[in-house]
Short mmCIF file of C-alpha atoms in Angstrom, two decimals:
data_model
loop_
_atom_site.label_atom_id
_atom_site.label_comp_id
_atom_site.label_asym_id
_atom_site.label_seq_id
_atom_site.Cartn_x
_atom_site.Cartn_y
_atom_site.Cartn_z
CA UNK W 1188 -1.52 33.94 1.09
CA UNK W 1189 0.34 30.64 1.28
CA UNK W 1190 -0.74 27.70 -0.85
CA UNK W 1191 -2.29 24.35 1.18
CA UNK W 1192 0.43 21.68 0.64
CA UNK W 1193 -0.77 19.44 -2.53
CA UNK W 1194 1.34 17.19 -1.46
CA UNK W 1195 2.06 14.23 -5.02
CA UNK W 1196 2.20 11.86 -2.80
CA UNK W 1197 0.62 11.55 0.87
CA UNK W 1198 0.47 8.19 3.23
CA UNK W 1199 -2.16 10.31 5.02
CA UNK W 1200 -4.38 10.12 2.23
CA UNK W 1201 -3.67 6.59 2.48
CA UNK W 1202 -3.94 5.62 5.67
CA UNK W 1203 -7.03 8.04 6.45
CA UNK W 1204 -9.13 6.54 2.77
CA UNK W 1205 -7.85 3.63 2.57
CA UNK W 1206 -11.32 2.15 2.79
CA UNK W 1207 -12.68 3.97 -0.65
CA UNK W 1208 -8.88 3.52 -2.21
CA UNK W 1209 -10.03 -0.80 -2.21
CA UNK W 1210 -13.18 -0.24 -3.07
CA UNK W 1211 -12.50 2.08 -6.38
CA UNK W 1212 -9.65 -1.13 -6.76
CA UNK W 1213 -11.80 -3.98 -6.31
CA UNK W 1214 -14.21 -2.38 -8.45
CA UNK W 1215 -10.74 -1.78 -10.85
CA UNK W 1216 -10.03 -5.73 -10.72
CA UNK W 1217 -13.62 -7.22 -11.06
CA UNK W 1218 -14.15 -4.95 -14.57
CA UNK W 1219 -10.46 -5.52 -16.12
CA UNK W 1220 -11.81 -9.66 -14.97
CA UNK W 1221 -14.74 -10.21 -15.50
CA UNK W 1222 -14.31 -8.16 -19.09
CA UNK W 1223 -11.24 -10.56 -20.19
CA UNK W 1224 -13.11 -13.73 -18.63
CA UNK W 1225 -16.25 -13.15 -20.61
CA UNK W 1226 -14.08 -11.42 -23.93
CA UNK W 1227 -12.35 -14.63 -24.00
CA UNK W 1228 -15.99 -16.66 -24.07
CA UNK W 1229 -16.55 -14.75 -27.19
CA UNK W 1230 -13.11 -14.82 -29.26
CA UNK W 1231 -12.24 -18.44 -29.05
CA UNK W 1232 -15.66 -19.53 -30.96
CA UNK W 1233 -15.33 -16.94 -33.00
CA UNK W 1234 -11.93 -17.02 -33.62
CA UNK W 1235 -12.19 -20.90 -34.25
CA UNK W 1236 -15.36 -19.99 -36.37
CA UNK W 1237 -13.57 -17.62 -38.32
CA UNK W 1238 -10.18 -20.11 -39.04
CA UNK W 1239 -13.34 -23.12 -39.82
CA UNK W 1240 -14.83 -20.98 -42.49
CA UNK W 1241 -12.27 -18.28 -44.21
CA UNK W 1242 -15.37 -16.63 -46.01
CA UNK W 1243 -16.08 -15.56 -43.31
CA UNK W 1244 -13.36 -14.87 -42.10
CA UNK W 1245 -12.23 -11.72 -43.68
CA UNK W 1246 -15.57 -10.13 -42.01
CA UNK W 1247 -14.85 -11.04 -38.99
CA UNK W 1248 -11.86 -9.45 -39.31
CA UNK W 1249 -12.37 -6.09 -40.85
CA UNK W 1250 -15.76 -5.77 -38.50
CA UNK W 1251 -13.62 -5.69 -35.47
CA UNK W 1252 -10.98 -3.90 -37.61
CA UNK W 1253 -13.10 -1.19 -37.74
CA UNK W 1254 -14.74 -1.51 -34.41
CA UNK W 1255 -11.55 -1.41 -32.76
CA UNK W 1256 -10.83 1.86 -34.38
CA UNK W 1257 -13.40 4.04 -32.49
CA UNK W 1258 -12.60 5.83 -29.47
CA UNK W 1259 -13.51 4.38 -26.48
CA UNK W 1260 -14.67 7.89 -24.89
CA UNK W 1261 -17.59 7.96 -28.20
CA UNK W 1262 -18.29 4.22 -27.44
CA UNK W 1263 -19.57 4.69 -24.00
CA UNK W 1264 -21.92 7.46 -25.37
CA UNK W 1265 -22.80 5.48 -27.77
CA UNK W 1266 -23.61 2.76 -25.73
CA UNK W 1267 -24.68 5.35 -22.62
CA UNK W 1268 -28.29 5.72 -24.04
CA UNK W 1269 -29.43 2.92 -24.08
CA UNK W 1270 -27.66 0.48 -21.77
CA UNK W 1271 -27.24 3.88 -18.92
CA UNK W 1272 -24.56 5.11 -17.20
CA UNK W 1273 -22.91 2.85 -15.18
CA UNK W 1274 -20.92 -0.79 -14.36
CA UNK W 1275 -23.41 -2.69 -17.82
CA UNK W 1276 -21.93 0.36 -19.89
CA UNK W 1277 -18.79 0.27 -19.01
CA UNK W 1278 -18.25 -3.16 -19.11
CA UNK W 1279 -19.68 -3.91 -22.63
CA UNK W 1280 -17.32 -1.21 -23.91
CA UNK W 1281 -14.66 -3.35 -22.55
CA UNK W 1282 -15.53 -6.35 -23.68
CA UNK W 1283 -15.30 -4.96 -27.18
CA UNK W 1284 -12.62 -3.54 -26.92
CA UNK W 1285 -10.44 -7.28 -25.16
CA UNK W 1286 -12.69 -9.27 -27.88
CA UNK W 1287 -11.10 -7.61 -31.09
CA UNK W 1288 -7.67 -8.49 -29.11
CA UNK W 1289 -8.68 -11.81 -28.21
CA UNK W 1290 -9.85 -12.47 -31.61
CA UNK W 1291 -7.20 -10.74 -34.06
CA UNK W 1292 -4.21 -13.23 -31.27
CA UNK W 1293 -5.97 -16.38 -31.41
CA UNK W 1294 -6.70 -16.28 -35.65
CA UNK W 1295 -3.42 -15.42 -36.00
CA UNK W 1296 -1.65 -18.23 -33.71
CA UNK W 1297 -4.29 -20.46 -35.36
CA UNK W 1298 -3.05 -19.71 -38.87
CA UNK W 1299 0.74 -20.46 -38.16
CA UNK W 1300 -0.04 -23.86 -36.86
CA UNK W 1301 2.81 -25.71 -39.33
CA UNK W 1302 0.28 -27.02 -41.55
CA UNK W 1303 3.22 -30.19 -41.33
CA UNK W 1304 2.28 -31.51 -38.36
CA UNK W 1305 -1.72 -30.76 -39.37
CA UNK W 1306 -1.30 -32.61 -41.90
CA UNK W 1307 0.57 -35.43 -39.56
CA UNK W 1308 -2.83 -35.17 -36.97
CA UNK W 1309 -4.71 -35.40 -39.55
CA UNK W 1310 -2.74 -38.65 -40.70
CA UNK W 1311 -2.20 -40.55 -37.47
CA UNK W 1312 -6.57 -40.33 -37.97
CA UNK W 1313 -7.87 -37.66 -35.52
CA UNK W 1314 -11.55 -36.25 -36.42
CA UNK W 1315 -11.53 -32.14 -36.45
CA UNK W 1316 -12.95 -31.86 -33.14
CA UNK W 1317 -10.01 -33.55 -31.62
CA UNK W 1318 -7.32 -32.07 -34.35
CA UNK W 1319 -9.20 -28.63 -32.73
CA UNK W 1320 -7.92 -29.28 -28.90
CA UNK W 1321 -4.87 -31.05 -28.46
CA UNK W 1322 -3.48 -29.58 -31.98
CA UNK W 1323 -4.25 -26.61 -32.94
CA UNK W 1324 -4.82 -25.29 -29.97
CA UNK W 1325 -2.56 -26.24 -28.59
CA UNK W 1326 0.26 -24.84 -31.19
CA UNK W 1327 -2.05 -21.78 -30.94
CA UNK W 1328 -1.62 -20.83 -27.24
CA UNK W 1329 1.94 -18.47 -27.24
CA UNK W 1330 0.11 -16.04 -29.91
CA UNK W 1331 -2.95 -16.32 -28.03
CA UNK W 1332 -1.05 -16.16 -24.04
CA UNK W 1333 -0.02 -12.91 -26.06
CA UNK W 1334 -3.65 -11.19 -26.59
CA UNK W 1335 -4.32 -12.08 -23.19
CA UNK W 1336 -1.82 -10.31 -21.94
CA UNK W 1337 -2.15 -7.76 -24.19
CA UNK W 1338 -5.70 -7.60 -23.78
CA UNK W 1339 -5.07 -7.71 -19.77
CA UNK W 1340 -3.03 -4.30 -19.80
CA UNK W 1341 -5.14 -2.14 -22.58
CA UNK W 1342 -8.24 -2.80 -20.67
CA UNK W 1343 -6.62 -2.54 -17.10
CA UNK W 1344 -6.56 0.91 -18.56
CA UNK W 1345 -9.12 1.18 -20.24
CA UNK W 1346 -12.13 0.76 -17.26
CA UNK W 1347 -10.64 4.64 -16.13
CA UNK W 1348 -12.39 5.36 -19.25
CA UNK W 1349 -15.56 4.90 -17.45
CA UNK W 1350 -15.53 8.13 -15.66
CA UNK W 1351 -17.77 9.29 -18.53
CA UNK W 1352 -20.45 7.13 -17.67
CA UNK W 1353 -19.67 7.26 -13.99
CA UNK W 1354 -17.89 3.92 -13.25
CA UNK W 1355 -14.38 3.56 -14.14
CA UNK W 1356 -12.71 2.03 -10.95
CA UNK W 1357 -9.77 3.69 -10.20
CA UNK W 1358 -10.73 6.53 -12.81
CA UNK W 1359 -13.02 8.23 -10.45
CA UNK W 1360 -10.37 8.60 -7.86
CA UNK W 1361 -8.30 9.97 -10.47
CA UNK W 1362 -10.89 12.58 -12.01
CA UNK W 1363 -12.58 13.31 -8.52
CA UNK W 1364 -9.18 14.44 -6.89
CA UNK W 1365 -8.50 15.94 -10.14
CA UNK W 1366 -12.32 18.36 -9.49
CA UNK W 1367 -11.19 18.74 -5.87
CA UNK W 1368 -7.22 19.99 -6.92
CA UNK W 1369 -6.00 16.37 -4.64
CA UNK W 1370 -2.27 15.39 -5.98
CA UNK W 1371 -2.01 12.52 -3.96
CA UNK W 1372 -5.01 10.87 -5.52
CA UNK W 1373 -4.53 11.54 -8.59
CA UNK W 1374 -1.38 10.26 -8.02
CA UNK W 1375 -2.25 7.38 -5.90
CA UNK W 1376 -5.08 5.66 -8.30
CA UNK W 1377 -2.68 6.14 -11.30
CA UNK W 1378 -0.24 4.26 -9.79
CA UNK W 1379 -2.48 1.19 -9.31
CA UNK W 1380 -3.45 1.53 -11.88
CA UNK W 1381 -0.14 0.95 -13.37
CA UNK W 1382 1.09 -2.31 -10.52
CA UNK W 1383 -2.20 -3.64 -11.33
CA UNK W 1384 -1.60 -3.70 -15.38
CA UNK W 1385 2.08 -5.55 -14.89
CA UNK W 1386 0.70 -7.51 -11.52
CA UNK W 1387 -1.85 -8.53 -13.55
CA UNK W 1388 0.79 -9.39 -17.27
CA UNK W 1389 3.22 -10.94 -15.13
CA UNK W 1390 0.46 -13.62 -13.43
CA UNK W 1391 -0.52 -14.22 -17.09
CA UNK W 1392 3.74 -14.51 -18.42
CA UNK W 1393 3.88 -17.10 -15.20
CA UNK W 1394 0.35 -18.98 -16.58
CA UNK W 1395 1.47 -19.24 -20.08
CA UNK W 1396 4.47 -20.61 -18.73
CA UNK W 1397 2.94 -22.82 -16.37
CA UNK W 1398 1.03 -24.41 -19.90
CA UNK W 1399 3.52 -24.81 -22.15
CA UNK W 1400 6.46 -25.74 -20.55
CA UNK W 1401 8.10 -26.77 -24.05
CA UNK W 1402 7.72 -23.13 -25.51
CA UNK W 1403 10.37 -22.08 -22.19
CA UNK W 1404 13.06 -20.08 -23.40
CA UNK W 1405 15.93 -22.79 -23.10
CA UNK W 1406 18.32 -21.40 -20.49
CA UNK W 1407 21.60 -23.20 -19.57
CA UNK W 1408 19.84 -24.60 -16.57
CA UNK W 1409 16.45 -25.52 -17.74
CA UNK W 1410 17.74 -26.98 -21.13
CA UNK W 1411 17.90 -30.49 -19.79
CA UNK W 1412 14.31 -29.86 -17.46
CA UNK W 1413 12.85 -28.19 -21.26
CA UNK W 1414 14.55 -30.91 -23.39
CA UNK W 1415 12.87 -33.35 -21.39
CA UNK W 1416 9.63 -31.60 -21.68
CA UNK W 1417 9.73 -32.06 -25.11
CA UNK W 1418 9.55 -35.06 -25.46
CA UNK W 1419 7.29 -36.53 -22.65
CA UNK W 1420 5.03 -33.64 -25.38
CA UNK W 1421 6.25 -36.00 -28.25
CA UNK W 1422 5.30 -38.85 -26.69
CA UNK W 1423 2.18 -37.60 -25.29
CA UNK W 1424 1.00 -36.69 -28.68
CA UNK W 1425 1.74 -39.63 -30.55
CA UNK U 450 -36.30 5.67 -30.69
CA UNK U 451 -36.44 8.88 -28.72
CA UNK U 452 -32.64 8.81 -28.57
CA UNK U 453 -31.83 8.02 -31.70
CA UNK U 454 -34.80 11.39 -32.65
CA UNK U 455 -33.23 13.53 -30.64
CA UNK U 456 -29.79 13.01 -31.75
CA UNK U 457 -30.64 12.98 -35.51
CA UNK U 458 -32.29 16.51 -34.49
CA UNK U 459 -29.27 17.53 -32.71
CA UNK U 460 -27.07 16.87 -36.44
CA UNK U 461 -29.91 18.39 -38.31
CA UNK U 462 -29.60 21.15 -36.36
CA UNK U 463 -27.32 23.66 -38.32
CA UNK U 464 -27.46 26.22 -34.88
CA UNK U 465 -25.26 22.47 -33.92
CA UNK U 466 -22.39 23.00 -36.51
CA UNK U 467 -22.23 26.76 -36.45
CA UNK U 468 -22.60 27.53 -33.03
CA UNK U 469 -25.17 30.68 -31.54
CA UNK U 470 -21.96 33.26 -32.45
CA UNK U 471 -19.60 31.92 -34.69
CA UNK U 472 -17.27 29.65 -34.79
CA UNK U 473 -15.59 31.65 -32.07
CA UNK U 474 -16.36 33.13 -28.63
CA UNK U 475 -13.91 36.64 -27.28
CA UNK U 476 -12.31 35.30 -24.01
CA UNK U 477 -12.31 38.86 -20.82
CA UNK U 478 -9.22 39.33 -21.74
CA UNK U 479 -9.24 40.20 -24.98
CA UNK U 480 -8.51 37.29 -26.80
CA UNK U 481 -10.27 34.47 -28.33
CA UNK U 482 -11.06 31.27 -28.22
CA UNK U 483 -13.70 27.99 -30.29
CA UNK U 484 -17.11 28.53 -29.36
CA UNK U 485 -18.19 25.67 -27.41
CA UNK U 486 -21.07 24.75 -28.80
CA UNK U 487 -20.58 23.95 -32.45
CA UNK U 488 -19.51 21.80 -34.01
CA UNK U 489 -17.72 22.81 -36.37
CA UNK U 490 -15.35 24.24 -34.12
CA UNK U 491 -15.00 21.45 -31.78
CA UNK U 492 -13.99 20.07 -34.85
CA UNK U 493 -11.35 22.42 -35.53
CA UNK U 494 -10.31 22.71 -32.15
CA UNK U 495 -9.90 18.45 -32.38
CA UNK U 496 -8.00 18.54 -34.99
CA UNK U 497 -5.38 21.35 -34.49
CA UNK U 498 -5.23 19.32 -31.68
CA UNK U 499 -4.78 16.13 -33.12
CA UNK U 500 -1.81 17.49 -35.39
CA UNK U 501 0.18 19.49 -32.47
CA UNK U 502 0.56 16.00 -30.54
CA UNK U 503 1.75 13.91 -33.41
CA UNK U 504 3.87 16.76 -34.69
CA UNK U 505 5.53 16.87 -31.65
CA UNK U 506 6.07 12.88 -31.21
CA UNK U 507 6.86 12.43 -34.63
CA UNK U 508 9.98 15.38 -33.99
CA UNK U 509 11.13 13.48 -31.03
CA UNK U 510 10.27 9.92 -32.31
CA UNK U 511 11.03 9.42 -35.92
CA UNK U 512 14.72 10.30 -35.74
CA UNK U 513 15.14 8.64 -32.36
CA UNK U 514 13.74 5.57 -33.95
CA UNK U 515 16.01 5.98 -37.11
CA UNK U 516 19.22 6.42 -35.89
CA UNK U 517 18.48 3.30 -33.14
CA UNK U 518 17.21 1.35 -35.86
CA UNK U 519 20.68 1.98 -37.86
CA UNK U 520 22.91 1.33 -35.00
CA UNK U 521 20.62 -1.26 -34.20
CA UNK U 522 20.80 -0.55 -30.41
CA UNK U 523 18.02 0.12 -27.55
CA UNK U 524 15.62 -2.49 -29.59
CA UNK U 525 14.62 -4.15 -25.49
CA UNK U 526 14.52 -0.46 -24.25
CA UNK U 527 12.04 0.57 -27.22
CA UNK U 528 9.69 -2.58 -26.57
CA UNK U 529 9.48 -1.05 -22.65
CA UNK U 530 8.60 2.05 -23.25
CA UNK U 531 5.76 0.46 -25.46
CA UNK U 532 4.38 -1.87 -23.23
CA UNK U 533 4.56 1.24 -20.52
CA UNK U 534 3.12 3.52 -22.71
CA UNK U 535 -0.19 0.28 -22.74
CA UNK U 536 -0.60 0.39 -19.47
CA UNK U 537 -0.53 3.63 -18.26
CA UNK U 538 -3.55 4.85 -18.40
CA UNK U 539 -4.83 7.64 -20.81
CA UNK U 540 -6.60 9.57 -18.03
CA UNK U 541 -4.22 8.74 -15.69
CA UNK U 542 -1.50 10.93 -17.58
CA UNK U 543 -4.02 12.99 -18.51
CA UNK U 544 -5.53 14.26 -14.59
CA UNK U 545 -1.48 14.09 -13.62
CA UNK U 546 -0.97 16.67 -15.84
CA UNK U 547 -3.57 18.42 -15.17
CA UNK U 548 -2.91 19.28 -11.81
CA UNK U 549 0.62 19.45 -12.35
CA UNK U 550 2.52 23.16 -13.62
CA UNK U 551 1.44 22.56 -16.52
CA UNK U 552 -2.32 22.92 -15.81
CA UNK U 553 -6.13 22.18 -17.05
CA UNK U 554 -6.89 22.45 -20.32
CA UNK U 555 -5.36 22.08 -24.11
CA UNK U 556 -2.26 22.09 -22.94
CA UNK U 557 -2.01 19.55 -20.46
CA UNK U 558 -3.68 16.94 -23.71
CA UNK U 559 -1.75 18.24 -25.95
CA UNK U 560 0.91 16.97 -24.06
CA UNK U 561 -0.25 13.34 -22.67
CA UNK U 562 -0.90 12.56 -26.35
CA UNK U 563 1.88 13.39 -28.07
CA UNK U 564 3.43 10.82 -25.36
CA UNK U 565 1.28 8.75 -26.66
CA UNK U 566 1.48 9.06 -30.07
CA UNK U 567 5.20 8.26 -29.21
CA UNK U 568 5.60 4.89 -29.31
CA UNK U 569 4.09 3.47 -32.05
CA UNK U 570 5.99 6.15 -34.33
CA UNK U 571 9.54 4.80 -32.98
CA UNK U 572 8.85 1.16 -32.36
CA UNK U 573 8.09 1.30 -36.32
CA UNK U 574 11.18 3.63 -37.15
CA UNK U 575 12.88 1.26 -35.04
CA UNK U 576 11.60 -1.93 -36.78
CA UNK U 577 11.61 -0.51 -39.96
CA UNK U 578 15.38 0.56 -40.28
CA UNK U 579 16.17 -2.46 -38.13
CA UNK U 580 15.33 -5.16 -39.84
CA UNK U 581 16.32 -4.16 -43.30
CA UNK U 582 17.95 -7.31 -45.49
CA UNK U 583 21.84 -7.31 -43.97
CA UNK U 584 22.84 -8.12 -47.36
CA UNK U 585 21.22 -5.04 -48.92
CA UNK U 586 23.37 -3.14 -46.43
CA UNK U 587 26.57 -5.57 -47.07
CA UNK U 588 26.16 -5.06 -50.85
CA UNK U 589 26.05 -1.47 -49.96
CA UNK U 590 28.78 -0.88 -48.17
CA UNK U 591 30.55 -2.71 -51.10
CA UNK U 592 30.41 -0.13 -53.70
CA UNK U 593 31.78 1.91 -50.99
CA UNK U 594 28.44 3.45 -49.01
CA UNK U 595 29.31 5.95 -45.95
CA UNK U 596 27.05 4.70 -43.30
CA UNK U 597 25.57 7.65 -43.07
CA UNK U 598 24.52 7.12 -46.64
CA UNK U 599 23.23 3.52 -45.88
CA UNK U 600 21.07 4.98 -43.57
CA UNK U 601 19.62 7.31 -45.82
CA UNK U 602 19.70 6.39 -49.31
CA UNK U 603 19.83 2.77 -48.67
CA UNK U 604 16.97 2.02 -45.50
CA UNK U 605 15.30 4.94 -45.10
CA UNK U 606 13.90 4.54 -48.60
CA UNK U 607 13.08 0.16 -46.46
CA UNK U 608 11.44 1.86 -43.82
CA UNK U 609 9.24 3.83 -44.88
CA UNK U 610 6.59 1.18 -45.70
CA UNK U 611 6.53 0.65 -41.44
CA UNK U 612 7.44 4.21 -41.06
CA UNK U 613 4.34 5.35 -42.35
CA UNK U 614 2.15 3.07 -40.85
CA UNK U 615 3.32 3.88 -36.80
CA UNK U 616 2.81 7.74 -38.37
CA UNK U 617 -0.88 6.52 -39.33
CA UNK U 618 -1.63 3.90 -35.57
CA UNK U 619 0.27 6.77 -33.72
CA UNK U 620 -2.53 9.77 -35.31
CA UNK U 621 -5.45 7.55 -35.42
CA UNK U 622 -4.92 7.28 -31.78
CA UNK U 623 -3.81 10.48 -30.63
CA UNK U 624 -7.46 11.42 -32.55
CA UNK U 625 -8.90 8.85 -30.83
CA UNK U 626 -7.34 10.40 -27.32
CA UNK U 627 -8.03 13.45 -27.82
CA UNK U 628 -11.69 13.38 -27.04
CA UNK U 629 -10.70 12.88 -23.15
CA UNK U 630 -9.96 16.72 -23.44
CA UNK U 631 -13.00 17.37 -22.54
CA UNK U 632 -12.96 15.90 -18.59
CA UNK U 633 -9.73 18.18 -17.80
CA UNK U 634 -11.67 21.49 -19.29
CA UNK U 635 -9.75 21.10 -23.00
CA UNK U 636 -11.79 21.81 -26.55
CA UNK U 637 -12.25 19.12 -28.64
CA UNK U 638 -15.15 17.05 -29.78
CA UNK U 639 -15.73 14.96 -26.85
CA UNK U 640 -17.29 18.53 -25.63
CA UNK U 641 -20.30 17.45 -27.21
CA UNK U 642 -20.57 13.92 -25.03
CA UNK U 643 -19.25 15.15 -22.01
CA UNK U 644 -21.82 18.23 -21.75
CA UNK U 645 -24.42 15.78 -23.07
CA UNK U 646 -24.31 13.47 -20.51
CA UNK U 647 -23.46 16.61 -17.87
CA UNK U 648 -27.22 17.81 -18.93
CA UNK U 649 -28.31 14.06 -19.58
CA UNK U 650 -29.38 15.23 -23.39
CA UNK U 651 -28.34 11.90 -24.53
CA UNK U 652 -28.98 12.74 -28.09
CA UNK U 653 -26.22 14.62 -27.79
CA UNK U 654 -24.97 12.46 -26.23
CA UNK U 655 -25.53 9.46 -29.35
CA UNK U 656 -24.43 12.82 -31.97
CA UNK U 657 -21.10 13.35 -30.61
CA UNK U 658 -19.91 9.41 -29.78
CA UNK U 659 -20.90 8.97 -33.71
CA UNK U 660 -19.38 12.42 -34.73
CA UNK U 661 -16.32 11.56 -32.94
CA UNK U 662 -16.14 7.96 -34.10
CA UNK U 663 -16.95 9.22 -37.76
CA UNK U 664 -13.81 11.70 -36.85
CA UNK U 665 -11.29 8.61 -36.17
CA UNK U 666 -12.29 6.14 -39.22
CA UNK U 667 -12.28 8.60 -41.56
CA UNK U 668 -8.24 9.33 -40.38
CA UNK U 669 -7.77 5.55 -40.52
CA UNK U 670 -9.07 5.62 -44.06
CA UNK U 671 -7.12 8.95 -44.80
CA UNK U 672 -4.17 7.84 -43.82
CA UNK U 673 -4.09 4.18 -45.24
CA UNK U 674 -4.85 5.74 -48.87
CA UNK U 675 -1.92 8.34 -48.11
CA UNK U 676 0.68 4.76 -46.49
CA UNK U 677 -0.23 3.77 -49.51
CA UNK U 678 0.73 5.99 -51.82
CA UNK U 679 3.75 6.29 -50.33
CA UNK U 680 4.65 3.20 -49.82
CA UNK U 681 6.53 1.78 -53.21
CA UNK U 682 4.18 -1.15 -55.08
CA UNK U 683 7.30 -3.84 -54.91
CA UNK U 684 7.13 -3.66 -50.66
CA UNK U 685 3.42 -3.22 -50.13
CA UNK U 686 3.38 -7.04 -48.96
CA UNK U 687 5.94 -5.88 -46.47
CA UNK U 688 3.91 -3.52 -45.27
CA UNK U 689 0.53 -5.80 -45.05
CA UNK U 690 2.39 -8.68 -43.31
CA UNK U 691 3.95 -5.69 -40.50
CA UNK U 692 0.10 -4.78 -40.04
CA UNK U 693 -1.54 -8.27 -39.49
CA UNK U 694 1.79 -8.24 -36.83
CA UNK U 695 0.98 -4.76 -34.57
#
C-alpha cells in the first residue's frame, strides 16, 4: 500500500486552512503582547524598588531566580488546578517568566548607571523622582530594551507550551498536526513562530534605536548625525 | 483545597512511587520499559534522558566552543546560534522530529533536548576561552609554550568557571525541557502531569508539577555546588560576574 503524500510544506494546506492559521497566529500575538505589556507594568516598579531599597534587592532577585528555574510545563500544571485550563493560566505563566527576565535586566541597567552622572544630577538639585525619570531610566534604557527583546522572543516560544492546558496559539496547531501526523501543519506553525519572534525582535530593536538616538552604532555616514544627537542630548540635560 | 489534598494523597500513596507492578513493565516484543505509573521509574527515565541529551550536546559543543574560542573566530556565529535557539519553540522541534523519520518517543525528545542544550555550552566555552587576558596569553607565548600548550594549560583552566556555568545552565534547562516529552508520547516525569490533565485529576497534575519543579531546583542546586567546587577561589568573582550577565 502506498503511503499518502505527507509533505513538509503545502500551499494547499495554507489556502484551505487560512482562517484557522490566522486565528492561531492572532491568539499567539495577543498572548505575547499582553503578557509582555503586563510584565513590563509589574517589573518596572519592582526593579525600581529593588534598586531603591537594597535590602529588598536580594530577596527579589533570589525569588525571581527560583521561579525561573521551575519548568514552564510544571508551572502551567501548578496553576491549572486553580485558574482552570485555558487563557488565564497561560497568560499568568507567560507573565511570570517575562517578569523575571525584565526585572533582572532593569536592575542591571539601573545598577550600571554611571555614579558620576547620578552625582552630577544630584548636585544640580534633581529630586529623586526627577533623577529617576530623566537620568537613571534613560541611562538604563539599553539594558531595558535588551531585556524586553529577550523576554518577547522567549515568550513567543513559550506560548506553545500552553498546549498543556489547551491554549497554545500556534502550538495548538503543531500539536494537532502531530496527532493527525500532518507535517505541513507542524512545519507551517513552527515557521510562523520563528518568523513572529524575528519580526517582534527587529521591531523592538528599531524602537530601541528610535528611543536612544545617542546609542546608535557609529557608522561613517551617521557619525555626524549621532554626534549632533549626543550634543543636543547634553544640552537638553543641562 | 481539595486539589491540594488530592496532590498530597497522590504523593503519599506508596503505589504511585513504586508502580502497581514494579518499576518496569515488559513490552509486547519481549523487551522492557519503564512503568508509566511509577514516579520512581519516570524519574529515572527522566534523568537518563536528560543525561543523554546533555552528553550529546557537550560532546559536540565543548570541543567546538573551546577551539573557536582559542582561535577567537566565529563569535558572531555562536551568538546567532543561541538567539535562534531561543526563538525556536521546544515544542516545534519536538513535534517536527516526532513527525519525521525519527518518530515518536524518547529518541525525538533526546535529540531535541540536545539541540537546546548545545548553545549555552557553546557560547560559554567560547567566551571563556576567548576572554582570557591577552597579557596572560602573551606571557605564555613568551616563556615558549606552543599553541596547544597555551590552549590546554593556560586558557582552558582559566575558562573552567565559565564552561562549568554553561554546563549547569544547559543541564537545568534540559531537565526542564524533558517533561515536554509527554506530549510526543515519550516518557519522563511530564507523563504524570499529562496523564493528570487528560484524566482531569488535578491533584495529580499539581503533584507532577511539584515533582518536576523540585527536580529542576535540586539539579540547579547540586550543579551549583559542583560549579563552585571546580572553580578555584581566585576565579569565583569572574564566575559570579558571568552569571549576572547571562
